[in-house]
Coordinates of C-alpha atoms in Angstrom, one line a residue:
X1 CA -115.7 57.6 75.5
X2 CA -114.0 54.3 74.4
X3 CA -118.0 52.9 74.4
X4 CA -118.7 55.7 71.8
X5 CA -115.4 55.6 70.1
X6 CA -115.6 51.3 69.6
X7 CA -119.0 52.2 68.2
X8 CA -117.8 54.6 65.6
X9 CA -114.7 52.4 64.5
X10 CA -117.4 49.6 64.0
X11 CA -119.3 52.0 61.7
X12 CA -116.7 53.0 59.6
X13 CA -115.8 48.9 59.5
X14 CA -118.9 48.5 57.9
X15 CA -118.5 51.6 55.3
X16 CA -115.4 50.6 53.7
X17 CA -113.9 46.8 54.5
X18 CA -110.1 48.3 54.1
X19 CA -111.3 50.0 57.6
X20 CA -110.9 47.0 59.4
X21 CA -107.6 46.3 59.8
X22 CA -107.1 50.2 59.7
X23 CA -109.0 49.8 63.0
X24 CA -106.6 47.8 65.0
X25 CA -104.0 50.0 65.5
X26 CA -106.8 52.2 67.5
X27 CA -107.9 48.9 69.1
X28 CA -104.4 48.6 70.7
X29 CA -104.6 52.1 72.2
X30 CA -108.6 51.6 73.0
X31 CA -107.9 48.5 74.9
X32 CA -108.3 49.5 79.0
X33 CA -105.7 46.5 79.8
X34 CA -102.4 46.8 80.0
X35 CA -101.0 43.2 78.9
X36 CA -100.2 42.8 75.4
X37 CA -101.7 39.9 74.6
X38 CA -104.7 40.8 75.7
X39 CA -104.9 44.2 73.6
X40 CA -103.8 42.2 70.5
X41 CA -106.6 40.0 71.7
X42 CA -109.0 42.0 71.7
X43 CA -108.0 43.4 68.1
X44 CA -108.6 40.1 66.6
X45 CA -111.8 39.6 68.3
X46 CA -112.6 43.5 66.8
X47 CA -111.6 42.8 63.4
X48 CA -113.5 39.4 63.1
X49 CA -116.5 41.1 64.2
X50 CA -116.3 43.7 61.9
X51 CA -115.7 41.1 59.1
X52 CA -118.8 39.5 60.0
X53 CA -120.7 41.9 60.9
X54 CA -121.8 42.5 57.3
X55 CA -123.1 38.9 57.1
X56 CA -124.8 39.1 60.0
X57 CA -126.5 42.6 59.1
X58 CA -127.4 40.7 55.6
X59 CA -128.9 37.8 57.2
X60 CA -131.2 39.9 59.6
X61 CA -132.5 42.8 57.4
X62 CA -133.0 40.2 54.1
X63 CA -131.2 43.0 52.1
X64 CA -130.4 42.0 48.1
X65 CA -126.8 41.6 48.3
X66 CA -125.0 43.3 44.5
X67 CA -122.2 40.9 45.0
X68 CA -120.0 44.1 44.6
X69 CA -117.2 42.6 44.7
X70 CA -117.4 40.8 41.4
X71 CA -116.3 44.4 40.1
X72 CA -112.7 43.5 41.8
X73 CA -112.7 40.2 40.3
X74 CA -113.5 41.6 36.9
X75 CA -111.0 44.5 37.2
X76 CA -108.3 42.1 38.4
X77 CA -108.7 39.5 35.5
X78 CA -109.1 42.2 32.8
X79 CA -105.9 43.9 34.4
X80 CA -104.0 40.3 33.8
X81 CA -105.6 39.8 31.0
X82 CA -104.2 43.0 29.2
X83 CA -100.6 42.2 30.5
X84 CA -100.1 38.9 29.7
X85 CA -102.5 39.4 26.2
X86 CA -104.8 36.4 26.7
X87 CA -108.2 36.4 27.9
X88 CA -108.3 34.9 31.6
X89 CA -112.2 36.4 31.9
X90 CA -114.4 33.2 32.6
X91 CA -117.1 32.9 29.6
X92 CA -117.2 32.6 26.3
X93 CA -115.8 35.7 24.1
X94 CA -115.8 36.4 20.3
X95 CA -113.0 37.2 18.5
X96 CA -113.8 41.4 18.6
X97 CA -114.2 41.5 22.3
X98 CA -111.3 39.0 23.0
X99 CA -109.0 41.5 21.1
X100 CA -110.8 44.5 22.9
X101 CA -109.8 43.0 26.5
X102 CA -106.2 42.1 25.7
X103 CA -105.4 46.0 24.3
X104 CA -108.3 48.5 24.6
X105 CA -110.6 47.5 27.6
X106 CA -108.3 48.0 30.3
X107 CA -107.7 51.5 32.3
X108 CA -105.3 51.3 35.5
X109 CA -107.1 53.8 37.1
X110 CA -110.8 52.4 37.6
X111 CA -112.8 49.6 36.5
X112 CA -115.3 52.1 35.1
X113 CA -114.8 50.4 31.5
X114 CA -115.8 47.3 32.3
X115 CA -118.9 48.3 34.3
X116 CA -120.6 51.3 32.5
X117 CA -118.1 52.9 30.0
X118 CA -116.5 51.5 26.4
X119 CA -116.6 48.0 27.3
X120 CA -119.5 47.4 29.4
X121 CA -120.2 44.6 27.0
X122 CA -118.2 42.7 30.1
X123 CA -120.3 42.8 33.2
X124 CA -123.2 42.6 30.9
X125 CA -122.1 39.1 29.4
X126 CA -121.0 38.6 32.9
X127 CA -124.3 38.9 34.3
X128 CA -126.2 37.3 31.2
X129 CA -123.6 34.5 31.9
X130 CA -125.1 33.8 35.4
X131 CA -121.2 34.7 36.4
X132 CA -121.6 37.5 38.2
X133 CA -121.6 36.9 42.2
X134 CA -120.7 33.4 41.3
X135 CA -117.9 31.3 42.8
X136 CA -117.0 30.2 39.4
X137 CA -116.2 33.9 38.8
X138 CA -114.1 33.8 42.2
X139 CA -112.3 31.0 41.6
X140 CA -111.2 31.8 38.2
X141 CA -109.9 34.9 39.7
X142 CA -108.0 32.8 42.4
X143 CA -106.1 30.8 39.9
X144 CA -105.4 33.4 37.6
X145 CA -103.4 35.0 40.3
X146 CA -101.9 31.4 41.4
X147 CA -100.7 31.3 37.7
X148 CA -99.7 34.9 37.0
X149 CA -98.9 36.3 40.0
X150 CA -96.3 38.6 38.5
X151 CA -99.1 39.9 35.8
X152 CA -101.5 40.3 39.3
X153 CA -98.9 42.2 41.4
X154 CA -97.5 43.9 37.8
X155 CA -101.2 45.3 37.9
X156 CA -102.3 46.1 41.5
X157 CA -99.0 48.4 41.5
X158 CA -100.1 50.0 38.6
X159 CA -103.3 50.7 40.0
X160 CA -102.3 52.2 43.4
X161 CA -99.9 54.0 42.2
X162 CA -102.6 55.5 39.4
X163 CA -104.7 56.3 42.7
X164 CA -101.8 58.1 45.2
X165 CA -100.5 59.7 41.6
X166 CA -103.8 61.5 39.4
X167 CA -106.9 61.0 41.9
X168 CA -109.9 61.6 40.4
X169 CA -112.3 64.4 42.1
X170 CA -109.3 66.4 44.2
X171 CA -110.8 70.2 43.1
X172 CA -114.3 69.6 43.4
X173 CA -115.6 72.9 42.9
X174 CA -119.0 72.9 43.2
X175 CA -121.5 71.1 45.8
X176 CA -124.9 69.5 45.1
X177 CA -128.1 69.3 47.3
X178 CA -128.7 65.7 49.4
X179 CA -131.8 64.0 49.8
X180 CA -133.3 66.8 51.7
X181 CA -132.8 69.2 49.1
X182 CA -129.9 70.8 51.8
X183 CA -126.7 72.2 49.6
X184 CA -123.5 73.0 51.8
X185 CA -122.7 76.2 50.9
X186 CA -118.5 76.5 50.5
X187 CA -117.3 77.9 53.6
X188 CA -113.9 79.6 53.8
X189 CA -112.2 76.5 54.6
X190 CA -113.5 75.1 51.5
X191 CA -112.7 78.1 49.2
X192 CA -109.0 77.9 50.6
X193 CA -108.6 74.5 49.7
X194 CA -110.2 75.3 46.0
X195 CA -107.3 77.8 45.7
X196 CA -104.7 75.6 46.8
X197 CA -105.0 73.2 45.0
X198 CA -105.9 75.4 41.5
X199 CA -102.6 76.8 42.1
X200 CA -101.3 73.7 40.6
X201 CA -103.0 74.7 37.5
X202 CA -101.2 78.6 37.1
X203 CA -98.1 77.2 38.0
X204 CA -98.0 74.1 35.3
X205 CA -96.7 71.2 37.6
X206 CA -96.0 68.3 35.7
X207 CA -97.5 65.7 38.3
X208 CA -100.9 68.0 39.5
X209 CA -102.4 64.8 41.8
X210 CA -99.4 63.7 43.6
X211 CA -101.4 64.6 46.9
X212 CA -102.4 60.8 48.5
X213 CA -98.9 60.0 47.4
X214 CA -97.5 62.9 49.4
X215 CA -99.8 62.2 52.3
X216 CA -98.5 58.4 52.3
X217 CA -95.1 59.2 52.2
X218 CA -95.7 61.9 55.1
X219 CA -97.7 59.2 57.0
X220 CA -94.7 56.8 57.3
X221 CA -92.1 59.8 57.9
X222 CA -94.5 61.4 60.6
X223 CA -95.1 57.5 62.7
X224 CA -90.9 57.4 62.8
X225 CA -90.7 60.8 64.1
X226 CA -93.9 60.0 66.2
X227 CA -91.7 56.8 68.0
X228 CA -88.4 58.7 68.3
X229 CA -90.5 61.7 70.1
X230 CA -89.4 61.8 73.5
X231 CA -91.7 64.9 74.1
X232 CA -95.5 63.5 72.9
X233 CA -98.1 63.5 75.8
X234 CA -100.1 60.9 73.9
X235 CA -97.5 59.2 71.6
X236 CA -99.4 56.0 71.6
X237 CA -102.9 57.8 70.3
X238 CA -101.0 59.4 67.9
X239 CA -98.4 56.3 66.9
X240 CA -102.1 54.7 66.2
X241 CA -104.0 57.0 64.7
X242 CA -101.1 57.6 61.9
X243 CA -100.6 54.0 61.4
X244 CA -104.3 53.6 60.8
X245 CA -103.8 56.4 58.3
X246 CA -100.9 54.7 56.4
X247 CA -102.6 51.1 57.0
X248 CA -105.8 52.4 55.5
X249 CA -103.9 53.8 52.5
X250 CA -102.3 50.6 51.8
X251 CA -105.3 48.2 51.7
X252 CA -105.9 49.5 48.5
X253 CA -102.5 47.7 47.0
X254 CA -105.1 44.9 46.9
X255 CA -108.4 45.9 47.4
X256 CA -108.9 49.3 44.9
X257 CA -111.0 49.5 41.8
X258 CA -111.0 53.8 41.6
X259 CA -108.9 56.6 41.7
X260 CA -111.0 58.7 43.7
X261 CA -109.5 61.4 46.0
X262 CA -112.5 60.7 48.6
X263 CA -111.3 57.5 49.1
X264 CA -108.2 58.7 51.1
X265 CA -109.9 61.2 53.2
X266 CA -109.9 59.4 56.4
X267 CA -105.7 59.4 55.8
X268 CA -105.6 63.1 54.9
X269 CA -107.3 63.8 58.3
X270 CA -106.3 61.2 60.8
X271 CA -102.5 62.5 59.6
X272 CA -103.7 66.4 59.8
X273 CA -105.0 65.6 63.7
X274 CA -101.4 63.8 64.7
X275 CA -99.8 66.5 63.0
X276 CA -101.1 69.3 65.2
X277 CA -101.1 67.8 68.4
X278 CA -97.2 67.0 68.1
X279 CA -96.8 69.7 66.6
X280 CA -98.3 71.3 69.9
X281 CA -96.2 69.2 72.3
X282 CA -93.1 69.9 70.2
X283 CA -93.4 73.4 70.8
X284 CA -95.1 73.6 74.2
X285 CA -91.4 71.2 74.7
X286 CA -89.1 74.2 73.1
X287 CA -90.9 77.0 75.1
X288 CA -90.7 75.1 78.6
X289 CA -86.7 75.1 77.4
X290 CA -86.7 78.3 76.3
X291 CA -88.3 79.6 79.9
X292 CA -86.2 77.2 81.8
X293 CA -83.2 79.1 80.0
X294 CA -84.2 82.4 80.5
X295 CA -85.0 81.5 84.3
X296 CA -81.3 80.0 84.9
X297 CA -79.8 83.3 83.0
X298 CA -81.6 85.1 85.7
X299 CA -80.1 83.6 88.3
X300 CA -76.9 83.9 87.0
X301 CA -77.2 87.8 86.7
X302 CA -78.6 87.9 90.3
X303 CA -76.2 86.3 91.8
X304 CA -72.6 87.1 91.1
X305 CA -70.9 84.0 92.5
X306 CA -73.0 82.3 90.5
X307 CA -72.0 83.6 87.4
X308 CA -68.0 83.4 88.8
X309 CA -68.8 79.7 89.2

């Protein structure tokens, strides 16, 4: 099981980098050694591996790399950019488009503008540029935050807070058919969660979105109540799968470029799981009280001198 479970955390390493160090929480509990230093160890040796295993993968399979992170780069610098109103982009601009990226360009919630949307003119003079995947572009990204870091941080905030607040994609209410022309159908589950979160459109909440937000918040109340729990069978498996969930959340303070509600589903259900389960010892803790009480009345009644004592 910790074979197949190492297996799976190296998978979802290599879906979405934030995973990593979400991964090293479950490391620490994974670990079949009791020393400490030898579990944290082991987690550094996990998480380098799954940094490199991308590179590795690349090298063998020859796969064209998309240099995908040149969409952070480009987000990040037209996010300064728009706050400090000067152009920190790398290339050469006109006068139009310089005025476009210091007040129109910019939308805190995705770098969808500059890729395919109203000012797509970016990554395509990027790219005619010979910028994009290169380490000018990199670079000029590295010293824009060295020189306006409070414009950097000023924007990342506003980002991830645009992603825990309005997530885009939280009511999807329909499904489409996959490469095998298979369409989920939407179980009961699904058609609960539809109404749920509709609700928030009968009732008129001001804030509709607020759910990562809520589930981050939650996350960090549930790991304190998680270490104060005297009662938890598993405390550590669930102390590390929580903090995974909160970890994973707040990767994207840095590394986030959309507001997407999928991107926080491994939070929503790694904090679901813990919930249950100490939920379950919680109250498997009350009724073991509750039977212990009801057995000591008992005896009481039984026996008189008891009850005199």
């Amino acid at each position: 099981m910790t074979a197949v479970a190492v297996v799976f955390g190296i998978l979802g390493c290599l879906t979405r980098i934030n995973a990593a160090p979400a991964f090293i929480p479950l490391v620490l509990v994974l670990a079949p050694f009791g020393k400490a230093s030898v579990r944290v160890g082991l987690a550094g040796a996990m998480l380098a591996f799954a940094l490199s295993a991308n590179t590795v993968l690349n090298a063998s399979l020859n796969v064209e790399r998309w240099h995908v992170s040149s969409v952070l780069f480009i987000f990040d610098l037209g996010g300064m950019s728009s706050i400090e109103k000067t152009v920190l982009l790398p290339g050469s601009w006109t006068a139009e488009e310089r005025a476009q990226l210091t007040d129109t360009c910019h939308d805190p919630k995705y770098a969808n503008s500059y890729v395919w949307g109203s000012c797509r003119f970016v990554s395509d003079k990027i790219r005619e540029q010979k910028l994009w995947g290169a380490d000018e572009l990199r670079n000029t990204w590295v010293q824009a935050i060295m020189q306006h870091p409070m414009a950097y941080v000023r924007h990342r905030l506003q980002h991830f807070f645009s992603f825990l607040q309005q997530p885009e994609g939280y009511g999807v209410g329909v499904t489409y058919p996959n490469d095998f022309g298979i369409t989920f159908e939407q179980g009961p589950m699904f058609r609960t969660m539809l109404a749920v979160v509709g609700a928030k459109d009968r009732v008129g909440l001001p804030v509709p979105g607020s759910w990562l937000l809520g589930w981050l918040v939650y996350g960090i109340v549930l790991f304190g109540a998680i270490l104060c729990s005297t009662v938890s069978s598993c405390r550590a498996v669930l102390g590390a799968a929580t903090a995974s969930a909160v970890i994973y959340l707040l990767c994207y303070v840095v590394g986030g470029v959309a507001s997407d509600y999928r991107y926080g589903y491994w939070s929503v259900v790694a904090l679901t799981v813990s919930s249950l389960y100490l939920l379950h010892d919680l109250s498997g803790a009350l009724w073991a009280r509750l039977t212990q009480g009801r057995s000591r009345m008992g005896e009481i009644v039984s026996n008189p001198s008891c009850g005199q004592t």
